[in-house]
Tab-separated table of C-alpha atoms and ligand atoms in Angstrom:
chain	number	residue	atom	x	y	z
A	1	MET	CA	1.318	-9.193	-4.148
A	2	LYS	CA	4.882	-10.229	-3.309
A	3	PHE	CA	7.922	-9.737	-5.481
A	4	GLU	CA	11.212	-11.428	-4.755
A	5	VAL	CA	14.103	-10.089	-6.801
A	6	LEU	CA	17.395	-12.024	-7.397
A	7	THR	CA	20.227	-9.635	-8.379
A	8	ILE	CA	23.853	-8.779	-7.740
A	9	PHE	CA	22.885	-5.151	-7.351
A	10	PRO	CA	20.154	-5.089	-4.746
A	11	GLU	CA	20.579	-1.362	-4.189
A	12	ILE	CA	19.298	-0.625	-7.661
A	13	ILE	CA	15.937	-2.177	-6.718
A	14	GLU	CA	15.878	-1.017	-3.100
A	15	CYS	CA	16.478	2.622	-4.068
A	16	TYR	CA	13.707	2.754	-6.702
A	17	ILE	CA	10.914	1.114	-4.743
A	18	LYS	CA	10.974	3.661	-1.911
A	19	HIS	CA	9.512	6.336	-4.108
A	20	GLY	CA	6.207	7.293	-5.682
A	21	VAL	CA	3.357	4.861	-6.272
A	22	LEU	CA	5.516	1.868	-5.318
A	23	GLY	CA	6.519	3.542	-2.004
A	24	LYS	CA	2.903	4.242	-1.224
A	25	ALA	CA	1.872	0.711	-2.086
A	26	LEU	CA	4.556	-0.697	0.127
A	27	ASN	CA	3.525	1.561	3.053
A	28	LYS	CA	-0.093	0.483	2.505
A	29	GLY	CA	1.025	-3.172	2.618
A	30	ILE	CA	-0.566	-3.733	-0.843
A	31	VAL	CA	2.756	-5.004	-2.122
A	32	GLU	CA	5.858	-6.527	-0.627
A	33	VAL	CA	9.278	-6.543	-2.326
A	34	LYS	CA	12.162	-8.613	-1.009
A	35	VAL	CA	15.544	-8.294	-2.679
A	36	TYR	CA	18.102	-11.041	-2.517
A	37	ASN	CA	21.797	-10.625	-3.465
A	38	LEU	CA	22.921	-13.548	-5.610
A	39	ARG	CA	26.433	-13.218	-4.035
A	40	ASP	CA	24.868	-14.468	-0.738
A	41	PHE	CA	24.154	-17.771	-2.522
A	42	THR	CA	27.748	-18.426	-3.643
A	43	SER	CA	30.063	-20.921	-1.970
A	44	ASP	CA	33.512	-19.357	-2.474
A	45	LYS	CA	35.187	-16.667	-0.402
A	46	HIS	CA	35.235	-14.269	-3.343
A	47	LYS	CA	31.428	-14.665	-3.849
A	48	LYS	CA	32.100	-15.348	-7.507
A	49	VAL	CA	28.945	-15.187	-9.707
A	50	ASP	CA	30.410	-15.414	-13.223
A	51	ASP	CA	33.027	-17.286	-15.265
A	52	TYR	CA	34.399	-17.524	-18.820
A	53	PRO	CA	32.062	-18.924	-21.460
A	54	TYR	CA	32.552	-22.512	-22.620
A	55	GLY	CA	33.297	-22.387	-26.358
A	56	GLY	CA	35.125	-19.064	-26.021
A	57	GLY	CA	33.881	-15.585	-26.927
A	58	ALA	CA	33.879	-12.165	-25.310
A	59	GLY	CA	32.573	-11.332	-21.837
A	60	MET	CA	31.657	-13.423	-18.836
A	61	VAL	CA	28.588	-15.671	-18.190
A	62	MET	CA	26.748	-15.771	-14.885
A	63	GLN	CA	27.032	-19.212	-13.279
A	64	ILE	CA	24.027	-21.377	-12.474
A	65	GLU	CA	24.953	-22.277	-8.902
A	66	PRO	CA	23.963	-18.927	-7.200
A	67	PHE	CA	20.676	-18.813	-9.134
A	68	TYR	CA	19.924	-22.444	-8.238
A	69	ASN	CA	20.790	-21.971	-4.553
A	70	ALA	CA	18.624	-18.793	-4.374
A	71	ILE	CA	15.675	-20.382	-6.095
A	72	MET	CA	15.811	-23.438	-3.862
A	73	HIS	CA	16.020	-21.171	-0.830
A	74	LEU	CA	12.846	-19.342	-1.869
A	75	LYS	CA	11.007	-22.596	-2.794
A	76	ALA	CA	11.736	-24.051	0.633
A	77	ASP	CA	8.449	-22.420	1.904
A	78	GLU	CA	6.593	-24.388	-0.714
A	79	LYS	CA	4.370	-21.378	-1.449
A	80	PRO	CA	3.325	-20.886	-5.141
A	81	ARG	CA	5.209	-18.300	-7.065
A	82	LYS	CA	5.852	-17.445	-10.747
A	83	LEU	CA	9.522	-17.407	-11.588
A	84	VAL	CA	10.348	-14.897	-14.322
A	85	LEU	CA	13.750	-14.585	-15.923
A	86	LEU	CA	14.434	-11.129	-17.430
A	87	SER	CA	16.266	-11.656	-20.650
A	88	PRO	CA	16.871	-10.084	-24.086
A	89	GLN	CA	15.569	-13.410	-25.495
A	90	GLY	CA	12.276	-13.302	-23.602
A	91	ARG	CA	8.804	-12.674	-24.883
A	92	LYS	CA	7.901	-9.008	-25.132
A	93	PHE	CA	6.437	-7.457	-21.944
A	94	THR	CA	3.236	-5.574	-22.625
A	95	GLN	CA	0.398	-3.974	-20.570
A	96	LYS	CA	-1.651	-7.119	-21.357
A	97	LEU	CA	1.079	-9.285	-19.747
A	98	ALA	CA	1.193	-6.906	-16.801
A	99	GLN	CA	-2.483	-7.453	-16.330
A	100	LYS	CA	-2.093	-11.205	-16.566
A	101	PHE	CA	0.709	-11.216	-14.012
A	102	MET	CA	-1.413	-9.105	-11.609
A	103	GLU	CA	-4.485	-11.345	-12.023
A	104	GLU	CA	-2.731	-14.729	-11.927
A	105	SER	CA	0.225	-14.352	-9.548
A	106	LYS	CA	0.197	-13.663	-5.838
A	107	ALA	CA	3.978	-13.894	-5.796
A	108	MET	CA	6.600	-13.405	-8.457
A	109	VAL	CA	10.344	-14.092	-8.464
A	110	LEU	CA	12.148	-11.699	-10.845
A	111	ILE	CA	15.565	-13.063	-11.819
A	112	CYS	CA	18.066	-10.494	-13.058
A	113	GLY	CA	21.048	-11.471	-15.133
A	114	ARG	CA	24.002	-9.320	-16.194
A	115	TYR	CA	27.149	-9.595	-18.162
A	116	GLU	CA	26.816	-11.503	-21.495
A	117	GLY	CA	24.033	-13.558	-20.160
A	118	ILE	CA	23.448	-16.349	-17.734
A	119	ASP	CA	23.999	-20.110	-17.921
A	120	GLU	CA	21.260	-21.555	-20.129
A	121	ARG	CA	20.553	-24.259	-17.471
A	122	VAL	CA	18.977	-21.646	-15.215
A	123	LYS	CA	15.985	-21.566	-17.588
A	124	ALA	CA	15.137	-25.093	-16.424
A	125	PHE	CA	14.022	-23.522	-13.101
A	126	VAL	CA	11.905	-20.584	-14.346
A	127	ASP	CA	8.315	-20.335	-15.670
A	128	GLU	CA	8.712	-17.387	-18.067
A	129	GLU	CA	11.392	-15.483	-19.876
A	130	VAL	CA	10.446	-11.822	-20.476
A	131	SER	CA	12.100	-8.834	-22.220
A	132	ILE	CA	10.929	-5.242	-21.862
A	133	GLY	CA	12.101	-4.304	-25.328
A	134	ASP	CA	14.454	-4.503	-28.352
A	135	TYR	CA	17.377	-2.579	-26.886
A	136	VAL	CA	20.577	-3.414	-25.107
A	137	LEU	CA	20.439	-3.162	-21.313
A	138	SER	CA	23.310	-3.732	-18.853
A	139	GLY	CA	21.211	-6.008	-16.739
A	140	GLY	CA	17.790	-7.269	-15.808
A	141	GLU	CA	17.308	-4.868	-12.921
A	142	LEU	CA	15.683	-2.123	-14.977
A	143	ALA	CA	13.403	-4.690	-16.592
A	144	ALA	CA	12.410	-6.003	-13.153
A	145	LEU	CA	11.576	-2.491	-12.048
A	146	VAL	CA	9.449	-1.959	-15.109
A	147	ILE	CA	7.476	-5.053	-14.380
A	148	ILE	CA	7.106	-4.328	-10.665
A	149	ASP	CA	5.955	-0.733	-11.434
A	150	SER	CA	3.441	-1.614	-14.127
A	151	VAL	CA	1.921	-4.580	-12.290
A	152	VAL	CA	1.657	-2.701	-8.916
A	153	ARG	CA	-0.218	0.237	-10.650
A	154	LEU	CA	-2.885	-2.340	-11.666
A	155	ILE	CA	-3.513	-3.609	-8.109
A	156	PRO	CA	-6.771	-2.147	-6.849
A	157	GLY	CA	-6.119	0.473	-4.179
A	158	ALA	CA	-2.486	0.870	-5.094
A	159	LEU	CA	-3.077	4.225	-6.728
A	160	GLY	CA	-4.599	7.264	-4.985
A	161	ASP	CA	-6.761	7.977	-8.002
A	162	GLU	CA	-8.152	4.664	-9.380
A	163	LEU	CA	-9.058	6.440	-12.620
A	164	SER	CA	-5.444	7.106	-13.487
A	165	ALA	CA	-4.776	3.379	-13.718
A	166	VAL	CA	-7.600	3.087	-16.294
A	167	GLU	CA	-6.625	6.392	-17.947
A	168	ASP	CA	-2.983	5.310	-18.392
A	169	SER	CA	-2.166	4.912	-22.051
A	170	PHE	CA	-2.167	1.369	-23.454
A	171	MET	CA	-5.081	0.400	-21.147
A	172	LYS	CA	-7.497	1.998	-23.682
A	173	GLY	CA	-5.640	0.706	-26.692
A	174	PHE	CA	-4.084	4.028	-27.738
A	175	LEU	CA	-1.762	6.691	-26.464
A	176	ASP	CA	-2.664	9.337	-23.865
A	177	TYR	CA	-4.061	12.767	-24.567
A	178	PRO	CA	-1.955	15.940	-23.755
A	179	HIS	CA	-1.970	17.172	-20.166
A	180	TYR	CA	-1.771	20.797	-18.974
A	181	THR	CA	-1.699	22.611	-15.589
A	182	ARG	CA	-0.980	26.080	-14.272
A	183	PRO	CA	0.125	28.568	-15.525
A	184	GLU	CA	-2.402	29.206	-18.225
A	185	ASP	CA	0.111	31.199	-20.262
A	186	PHE	CA	3.823	30.299	-20.054
A	187	LYS	CA	5.987	32.689	-22.145
A	188	GLY	CA	3.177	32.877	-24.677
A	189	MET	CA	2.505	29.166	-24.747
A	190	LYS	CA	-1.161	28.893	-23.878
A	191	VAL	CA	-3.307	26.136	-22.556
A	192	PRO	CA	-5.854	25.098	-25.236
A	193	GLU	CA	-9.057	27.148	-24.792
A	194	VAL	CA	-11.278	24.075	-24.687
A	195	LEU	CA	-9.657	22.944	-21.405
A	196	LEU	CA	-10.663	26.172	-19.787
A	197	SER	CA	-14.225	26.039	-21.053
A	198	GLY	CA	-15.736	23.865	-18.357
A	199	ASP	CA	-17.681	22.043	-21.146
A	200	HIS	CA	-16.868	18.413	-20.093
A	201	LYS	CA	-18.389	16.887	-23.267
A	202	LYS	CA	-16.267	19.151	-25.466
A	203	ILE	CA	-13.171	18.437	-23.366
A	204	ALA	CA	-13.734	14.667	-23.524
A	205	LEU	CA	-14.048	14.891	-27.378
A	206	TRP	CA	-10.943	17.121	-27.651
A	207	ARG	CA	-8.960	14.637	-25.521
A	208	LYS	CA	-10.080	11.666	-27.579
A	209	ARG	CA	-9.190	13.470	-30.854
A	210	GLN	CA	-5.750	14.352	-29.458
A	211	ALA	CA	-5.208	10.814	-28.220
A	212	LEU	CA	-6.094	9.297	-31.643
A	213	LYS	CA	-4.030	11.965	-33.424
A	214	ASN	CA	-0.964	11.112	-31.290
A	215	THR	CA	-1.489	7.386	-31.733
A	216	LEU	CA	-1.855	7.776	-35.517
A	217	LYS	CA	1.406	9.757	-35.647
A	218	ASN	CA	3.581	7.746	-33.218
A	219	ARG	CA	2.023	4.333	-32.709
A	220	PRO	CA	-0.323	3.414	-35.571
A	221	ASP	CA	0.231	-0.262	-34.600
A	222	LEU	CA	-1.957	0.321	-31.529
A	223	LEU	CA	-4.997	1.367	-33.684
A	224	LYS	CA	-6.864	-1.939	-33.622
A	225	ASN	CA	-10.352	-2.854	-32.613
A	226	LEU	CA	-11.506	0.789	-32.392
A	227	SER	CA	-15.146	1.551	-31.582
A	228	PRO	CA	-17.260	2.905	-34.462
A	229	GLU	CA	-17.180	6.360	-32.758
A	230	ASP	CA	-13.349	6.259	-32.422
A	231	MET	CA	-13.066	5.092	-36.006
A	232	ARG	CA	-15.284	8.091	-37.132
A	233	ILE	CA	-13.042	10.481	-35.235
A	234	LEU	CA	-9.928	8.827	-36.685
A	235	LYS	CA	-11.253	9.142	-40.232
A	236	GLU	CA	-11.878	12.892	-39.608
A	237	LEU	CA	-8.138	13.149	-38.727
A	238	CYS	CA	-6.940	11.440	-41.877
B	1	JB8	O1	15.662	-6.751	-23.014
B	1	JB8	B1	15.625	-6.940	-21.652
B	1	JB8	O2	14.357	-6.796	-20.987
B	1	JB8	C1	16.868	-7.414	-20.847
B	1	JB8	C2	16.605	-8.170	-19.662
B	1	JB8	C3	17.689	-8.628	-18.981
B	1	JB8	C4	19.001	-8.304	-19.418
B	1	JB8	C5	20.280	-8.631	-18.867
B	1	JB8	C6	21.179	-8.027	-19.689
B	1	JB8	N1	20.555	-7.359	-20.706
B	1	JB8	C7	19.175	-7.540	-20.510
B	1	JB8	C8	18.106	-7.073	-21.307
């Protein structure tokens, strides 16, 4: 899987991808990330990427030319790639969309805007417009990193423990169960006895009950299409 990121702050992307799961996946050659500075695709000596909005209003708007030049540069190799614009107006990014991107795209271009937005005409050159959530961000770089991180975790072999990709919350349709590790007693805060019991059946049931309890409390919207067994457990909790 190859990601090509268009941004005016390449260091934001380059710094993050060196660490953790992404760093390991890069070292394994499972994923490649190339970052392009939009300022390298400008034609003036000041490497200008924004200008005042037509029609007036506060802030600056990113100009189309650097985006267009960068996209044409990438497309010159005529290889297929999905072009995704990160934008507050985009469709909501979900685990399901991450799975779709991983399954359908060998290469993705993640286009990061900043300022008050980008020239609307850029959208004529992209395939999708995606938002990671309903909150104000300073730019698309964080959204691009969220997409890269969540898609890479789904690539077979990207994680040391394949199970953790399946165990990650949202994959199962509800939130994760609580996790504990040593020490067993921290200032009187003890690890639940069941986790020390060695009874894997009991532990699995406890974890499922806790996951459903957390989901019911914080994200009841996720509680759809439960199995009859999960529904039975949920009813016990209500
Ligand atoms: O909601 B988002 O995912 C998002 C994406 C890109 C930009 C650029 C400026 N604010 C943004 C927000």
